[in-house]
């Protein structure tokens, strides 16, 4: 990380310390987590913007969740009807299905999370009910309380987990999350590179908590689809990242 990036993070943490203090931030975090416990399912639309080098990508999608850990996310490039990918998480496994290529990648996230709890995170399947999973726990800080109309929002920031900081062209150094006070669910996510430039923005809207959603919505039933297992490849990548940390 560059000196400028470290200064950016340090300035944010200094603001928190001066304006609120750790005790106040801890109380807000506890309130958010308590509110989210009452959410057993949700449906939400989202808009996603990515900047990779000189290229920009605008996507739109739908997210479904059901307790305890069932997720389905559909997304496509804006102004295109065909789906670019569908992601499923159920029973600890994640399937990334690419309809246009008729291929699906499987990853055992339960195994990865147990083996690399402080390193691995799934940026593709952001859970509005537990968005702090994206961040290194010791870096999570409460920044501010905001009001959008009659809605109260809490702003947090932290350093993304190592697996997210090493995703090819996207190498975020800082993440900010806007959480709704009313239900404890994520509404906005912004990631910055080490120069403080925005590289990822995701906005969730029409968030509907506690809907009746059938388990079948989260089942991946591939037919004549090429299946590729990538768990061991991901394990190898995580091991390499940990080895890098040990280097002087």
PDB file of N, CA and C in Angstrom, residues 55-106:
ATOM      1  N   UNK A  55     -10.919   0.878 -18.178  1.00  0.00           N
ATOM      2  CA  UNK A  55     -12.260   0.391 -18.520  1.00  0.00           C
ATOM      3  C   UNK A  55     -13.222   0.545 -17.349  1.00  0.00           C
ATOM      4  N   UNK A  56     -14.485   0.818 -17.686  1.00  0.00           N
ATOM      5  CA  UNK A  56     -15.555   0.904 -16.703  1.00  0.00           C
ATOM      6  C   UNK A  56     -16.661  -0.067 -17.091  1.00  0.00           C
ATOM      7  N   UNK A  57     -17.263  -0.684 -16.084  1.00  0.00           N
ATOM      8  CA  UNK A  57     -18.342  -1.637 -16.317  1.00  0.00           C
ATOM      9  C   UNK A  57     -19.522  -1.274 -15.421  1.00  0.00           C
ATOM     10  N   UNK A  58     -20.709  -1.249 -16.023  1.00  0.00           N
ATOM     11  CA  UNK A  58     -21.932  -0.953 -15.290  1.00  0.00           C
ATOM     12  C   UNK A  58     -22.823  -2.191 -15.336  1.00  0.00           C
ATOM     13  N   UNK A  59     -23.200  -2.670 -14.156  1.00  0.00           N
ATOM     14  CA  UNK A  59     -23.994  -3.888 -14.082  1.00  0.00           C
ATOM     15  C   UNK A  59     -25.212  -3.653 -13.200  1.00  0.00           C
ATOM     16  N   UNK A  60     -26.197  -4.492 -13.384  1.00  0.00           N
ATOM     17  CA  UNK A  60     -27.388  -4.457 -12.540  1.00  0.00           C
ATOM     18  C   UNK A  60     -27.724  -5.880 -12.158  1.00  0.00           C
ATOM     19  N   UNK A  61     -28.427  -6.060 -11.034  1.00  0.00           N
ATOM     20  CA  UNK A  61     -28.687  -7.422 -10.616  1.00  0.00           C
ATOM     21  C   UNK A  61     -29.717  -7.546  -9.519  1.00  0.00           C
ATOM     22  N   UNK A  62     -29.886  -8.782  -9.076  1.00  0.00           N
ATOM     23  CA  UNK A  62     -30.864  -9.147  -8.059  1.00  0.00           C
ATOM     24  C   UNK A  62     -30.183 -10.059  -7.045  1.00  0.00           C
ATOM     25  N   UNK A  63     -30.436  -9.833  -5.763  1.00  0.00           N
ATOM     26  CA  UNK A  63     -29.885 -10.671  -4.702  1.00  0.00           C
ATOM     27  C   UNK A  63     -31.009 -11.249  -3.860  1.00  0.00           C
ATOM     28  N   UNK A  64     -30.933 -12.547  -3.577  1.00  0.00           N
ATOM     29  CA  UNK A  64     -31.877 -13.229  -2.702  1.00  0.00           C
ATOM     30  C   UNK A  64     -31.089 -13.882  -1.572  1.00  0.00           C
ATOM     31  N   UNK A  65     -31.658 -13.849  -0.368  1.00  0.00           N
ATOM     32  CA  UNK A  65     -31.002 -14.471   0.791  1.00  0.00           C
ATOM     33  C   UNK A  65     -32.055 -15.158   1.646  1.00  0.00           C
ATOM     34  N   UNK A  66     -31.660 -16.295   2.243  1.00  0.00           N
ATOM     35  CA  UNK A  66     -32.492 -16.979   3.226  1.00  0.00           C
ATOM     36  C   UNK A  66     -31.587 -17.575   4.287  1.00  0.00           C
ATOM     37  N   UNK A  67     -31.967 -17.383   5.535  1.00  0.00           N
ATOM     38  CA  UNK A  67     -31.178 -17.889   6.650  1.00  0.00           C
ATOM     39  C   UNK A  67     -31.104 -19.408   6.589  1.00  0.00           C
ATOM     40  N   UNK A  68     -29.928 -20.030   6.913  1.00  0.00           N
ATOM     41  CA  UNK A  68     -28.771 -19.355   7.495  1.00  0.00           C
ATOM     42  C   UNK A  68     -27.762 -18.821   6.483  1.00  0.00           C
ATOM     43  N   UNK A  69     -27.506 -19.541   5.381  1.00  0.00           N
ATOM     44  CA  UNK A  69     -26.455 -19.080   4.465  1.00  0.00           C
ATOM     45  C   UNK A  69     -26.790 -19.385   3.017  1.00  0.00           C
ATOM     46  N   UNK A  70     -28.046 -19.212   2.648  1.00  0.00           N
ATOM     47  CA  UNK A  70     -28.428 -19.429   1.254  1.00  0.00           C
ATOM     48  C   UNK A  70     -28.472 -18.085   0.533  1.00  0.00           C
ATOM     49  N   UNK A  71     -27.769 -18.018  -0.579  1.00  0.00           N
ATOM     50  CA  UNK A  71     -27.707 -16.786  -1.374  1.00  0.00           C
ATOM     51  C   UNK A  71     -27.830 -17.116  -2.857  1.00  0.00           C
ATOM     52  N   UNK A  72     -28.458 -16.202  -3.586  1.00  0.00           N
ATOM     53  CA  UNK A  72     -28.436 -16.279  -5.041  1.00  0.00           C
ATOM     54  C   UNK A  72     -28.312 -14.863  -5.580  1.00  0.00           C
ATOM     55  N   UNK A  73     -27.380 -14.680  -6.491  1.00  0.00           N
ATOM     56  CA  UNK A  73     -27.159 -13.359  -7.079  1.00  0.00           C
ATOM     57  C   UNK A  73     -27.147 -13.494  -8.591  1.00  0.00           C
ATOM     58  N   UNK A  74     -27.983 -12.702  -9.253  1.00  0.00           N
ATOM     59  CA  UNK A  74     -28.006 -12.640 -10.713  1.00  0.00           C
ATOM     60  C   UNK A  74     -27.501 -11.272 -11.135  1.00  0.00           C
ATOM     61  N   UNK A  75     -26.671 -11.232 -12.165  1.00  0.00           N
ATOM     62  CA  UNK A  75     -26.204  -9.928 -12.638  1.00  0.00           C
ATOM     63  C   UNK A  75     -25.940  -9.944 -14.142  1.00  0.00           C
ATOM     64  N   UNK A  76     -26.085  -8.784 -14.724  1.00  0.00           N
ATOM     65  CA  UNK A  76     -25.837  -8.634 -16.158  1.00  0.00           C
ATOM     66  C   UNK A  76     -25.347  -7.228 -16.430  1.00  0.00           C
ATOM     67  N   UNK A  77     -24.691  -7.067 -17.550  1.00  0.00           N
ATOM     68  CA  UNK A  77     -24.280  -5.737 -17.969  1.00  0.00           C
ATOM     69  C   UNK A  77     -25.512  -4.883 -18.206  1.00  0.00           C
ATOM     70  N   UNK A  78     -25.433  -3.632 -17.813  1.00  0.00           N
ATOM     71  CA  UNK A  78     -26.578  -2.738 -17.971  1.00  0.00           C
ATOM     72  C   UNK A  78     -26.982  -2.627 -19.440  1.00  0.00           C
ATOM     73  N   UNK A  79     -28.262  -2.568 -19.691  1.00  0.00           N
ATOM     74  CA  UNK A  79     -28.836  -2.458 -21.039  1.00  0.00           C
ATOM     75  C   UNK A  79     -28.730  -3.751 -21.836  1.00  0.00           C
ATOM     76  N   UNK A  80     -28.366  -4.857 -21.162  1.00  0.00           N
ATOM     77  CA  UNK A  80     -28.377  -6.152 -21.822  1.00  0.00           C
ATOM     78  C   UNK A  80     -29.342  -7.074 -21.084  1.00  0.00           C
ATOM     79  N   UNK A  81     -30.142  -7.798 -21.841  1.00  0.00           N
ATOM     80  CA  UNK A  81     -31.142  -8.648 -21.214  1.00  0.00           C
ATOM     81  C   UNK A  81     -30.569  -9.970 -20.711  1.00  0.00           C
ATOM     82  N   UNK A  82     -29.602 -10.516 -21.445  1.00  0.00           N
ATOM     83  CA  UNK A  82     -29.101 -11.824 -21.060  1.00  0.00           C
ATOM     84  C   UNK A  82     -28.248 -11.707 -19.798  1.00  0.00           C
ATOM     85  N   UNK A  83     -28.378 -12.711 -18.939  1.00  0.00           N
ATOM     86  CA  UNK A  83     -27.621 -12.742 -17.697  1.00  0.00           C
ATOM     87  C   UNK A  83     -26.155 -13.076 -17.972  1.00  0.00           C
ATOM     88  N   UNK A  84     -25.245 -12.320 -17.353  1.00  0.00           N
ATOM     89  CA  UNK A  84     -23.826 -12.611 -17.487  1.00  0.00           C
ATOM     90  C   UNK A  84     -23.392 -13.721 -16.544  1.00  0.00           C
ATOM     91  N   UNK A  85     -23.964 -13.726 -15.346  1.00  0.00           N
ATOM     92  CA  UNK A  85     -23.646 -14.800 -14.421  1.00  0.00           C
ATOM     93  C   UNK A  85     -24.702 -14.907 -13.332  1.00  0.00           C
ATOM     94  N   UNK A  86     -24.813 -16.119 -12.790  1.00  0.00           N
ATOM     95  CA  UNK A  86     -25.690 -16.382 -11.656  1.00  0.00           C
ATOM     96  C   UNK A  86     -24.850 -17.109 -10.615  1.00  0.00           C
ATOM     97  N   UNK A  87     -24.896 -16.641  -9.384  1.00  0.00           N
ATOM     98  CA  UNK A  87     -24.133 -17.261  -8.309  1.00  0.00           C
ATOM     99  C   UNK A  87     -25.091 -17.834  -7.272  1.00  0.00           C
ATOM    100  N   UNK A  88     -24.778 -19.038  -6.828  1.00  0.00           N
ATOM    101  CA  UNK A  88     -25.584 -19.715  -5.821  1.00  0.00           C
ATOM    102  C   UNK A  88     -24.685 -20.094  -4.645  1.00  0.00           C
ATOM    103  N   UNK A  89     -25.198 -19.913  -3.430  1.00  0.00           N
ATOM    104  CA  UNK A  89     -24.523 -20.454  -2.253  1.00  0.00           C
ATOM    105  C   UNK A  89     -25.533 -21.246  -1.431  1.00  0.00           C
ATOM    106  N   UNK A  90     -25.214 -22.504  -1.199  1.00  0.00           N
ATOM    107  CA  UNK A  90     -26.071 -23.362  -0.378  1.00  0.00           C
ATOM    108  C   UNK A  90     -25.209 -24.485   0.189  1.00  0.00           C
ATOM    109  N   UNK A  91     -25.436 -24.785   1.470  1.00  0.00           N
ATOM    110  CA  UNK A  91     -24.695 -25.857   2.146  1.00  0.00           C
ATOM    111  C   UNK A  91     -23.186 -25.648   2.052  1.00  0.00           C
ATOM    112  N   UNK A  92     -22.753 -24.389   2.075  1.00  0.00           N
ATOM    113  CA  UNK A  92     -21.332 -24.083   2.094  1.00  0.00           C
ATOM    114  C   UNK A  92     -20.642 -24.072   0.754  1.00  0.00           C
ATOM    115  N   UNK A  93     -21.346 -24.493  -0.311  1.00  0.00           N
ATOM    116  CA  UNK A  93     -20.750 -24.511  -1.655  1.00  0.00           C
ATOM    117  C   UNK A  93     -21.278 -23.345  -2.487  1.00  0.00           C
ATOM    118  N   UNK A  94     -20.415 -22.800  -3.324  1.00  0.00           N
ATOM    119  CA  UNK A  94     -20.797 -21.707  -4.223  1.00  0.00           C
ATOM    120  C   UNK A  94     -20.612 -22.155  -5.665  1.00  0.00           C
ATOM    121  N   UNK A  95     -21.638 -21.911  -6.452  1.00  0.00           N
ATOM    122  CA  UNK A  95     -21.578 -22.167  -7.893  1.00  0.00           C
ATOM    123  C   UNK A  95     -21.619 -20.826  -8.622  1.00  0.00           C
ATOM    124  N   UNK A  96     -20.696 -20.635  -9.545  1.00  0.00           N
ATOM    125  CA  UNK A  96     -20.690 -19.461 -10.408  1.00  0.00           C
ATOM    126  C   UNK A  96     -21.003 -19.934 -11.823  1.00  0.00           C
ATOM    127  N   UNK A  97     -22.215 -19.647 -12.276  1.00  0.00           N
ATOM    128  CA  UNK A  97     -22.704 -20.152 -13.553  1.00  0.00           C
ATOM    129  C   UNK A  97     -22.661 -19.045 -14.597  1.00  0.00           C
ATOM    130  N   UNK A  98     -21.991 -19.325 -15.718  1.00  0.00           N
ATOM    131  CA  UNK A  98     -21.877 -18.374 -16.826  1.00  0.00           C
ATOM    132  C   UNK A  98     -22.727 -18.916 -17.982  1.00  0.00           C
ATOM    133  N   UNK A  99     -23.967 -18.462 -18.152  1.00  0.00           N
ATOM    134  CA  UNK A  99     -24.845 -19.036 -19.178  1.00  0.00           C
ATOM    135  C   UNK A  99     -24.293 -18.947 -20.591  1.00  0.00           C
ATOM    136  N   UNK A 100     -23.661 -17.827 -20.942  1.00  0.00           N
ATOM    137  CA  UNK A 100     -23.194 -17.651 -22.317  1.00  0.00           C
ATOM    138  C   UNK A 100     -22.107 -18.649 -22.696  1.00  0.00           C
ATOM    139  N   UNK A 101     -21.329 -19.107 -21.708  1.00  0.00           N
ATOM    140  CA  UNK A 101     -20.259 -20.072 -21.958  1.00  0.00           C
ATOM    141  C   UNK A 101     -20.673 -21.490 -21.594  1.00  0.00           C
ATOM    142  N   UNK A 102     -21.876 -21.626 -21.022  1.00  0.00           N
ATOM    143  CA  UNK A 102     -22.380 -22.941 -20.606  1.00  0.00           C
ATOM    144  C   UNK A 102     -21.392 -23.659 -19.681  1.00  0.00           C
ATOM    145  N   UNK A 103     -20.881 -22.887 -18.694  1.00  0.00           N
ATOM    146  CA  UNK A 103     -19.894 -23.428 -17.772  1.00  0.00           C
ATOM    147  C   UNK A 103     -20.223 -22.955 -16.360  1.00  0.00           C
ATOM    148  N   UNK A 104     -19.871 -23.767 -15.367  1.00  0.00           N
ATOM    149  CA  UNK A 104     -20.104 -23.406 -13.971  1.00  0.00           C
ATOM    150  C   UNK A 104     -18.890 -23.790 -13.136  1.00  0.00           C
ATOM    151  N   UNK A 105     -18.489 -22.891 -12.244  1.00  0.00           N
ATOM    152  CA  UNK A 105     -17.341 -23.116 -11.369  1.00  0.00           C
ATOM    153  C   UNK A 105     -17.841 -23.340  -9.945  1.00  0.00           C
ATOM    154  N   UNK A 106     -17.350 -24.411  -9.305  1.00  0.00           N
ATOM    155  CA  UNK A 106     -17.765 -24.733  -7.937  1.00  0.00           C
ATOM    156  C   UNK A 106     -16.613 -24.488  -6.973  1.00  0.00           C
TER     157      UNK A 106
END
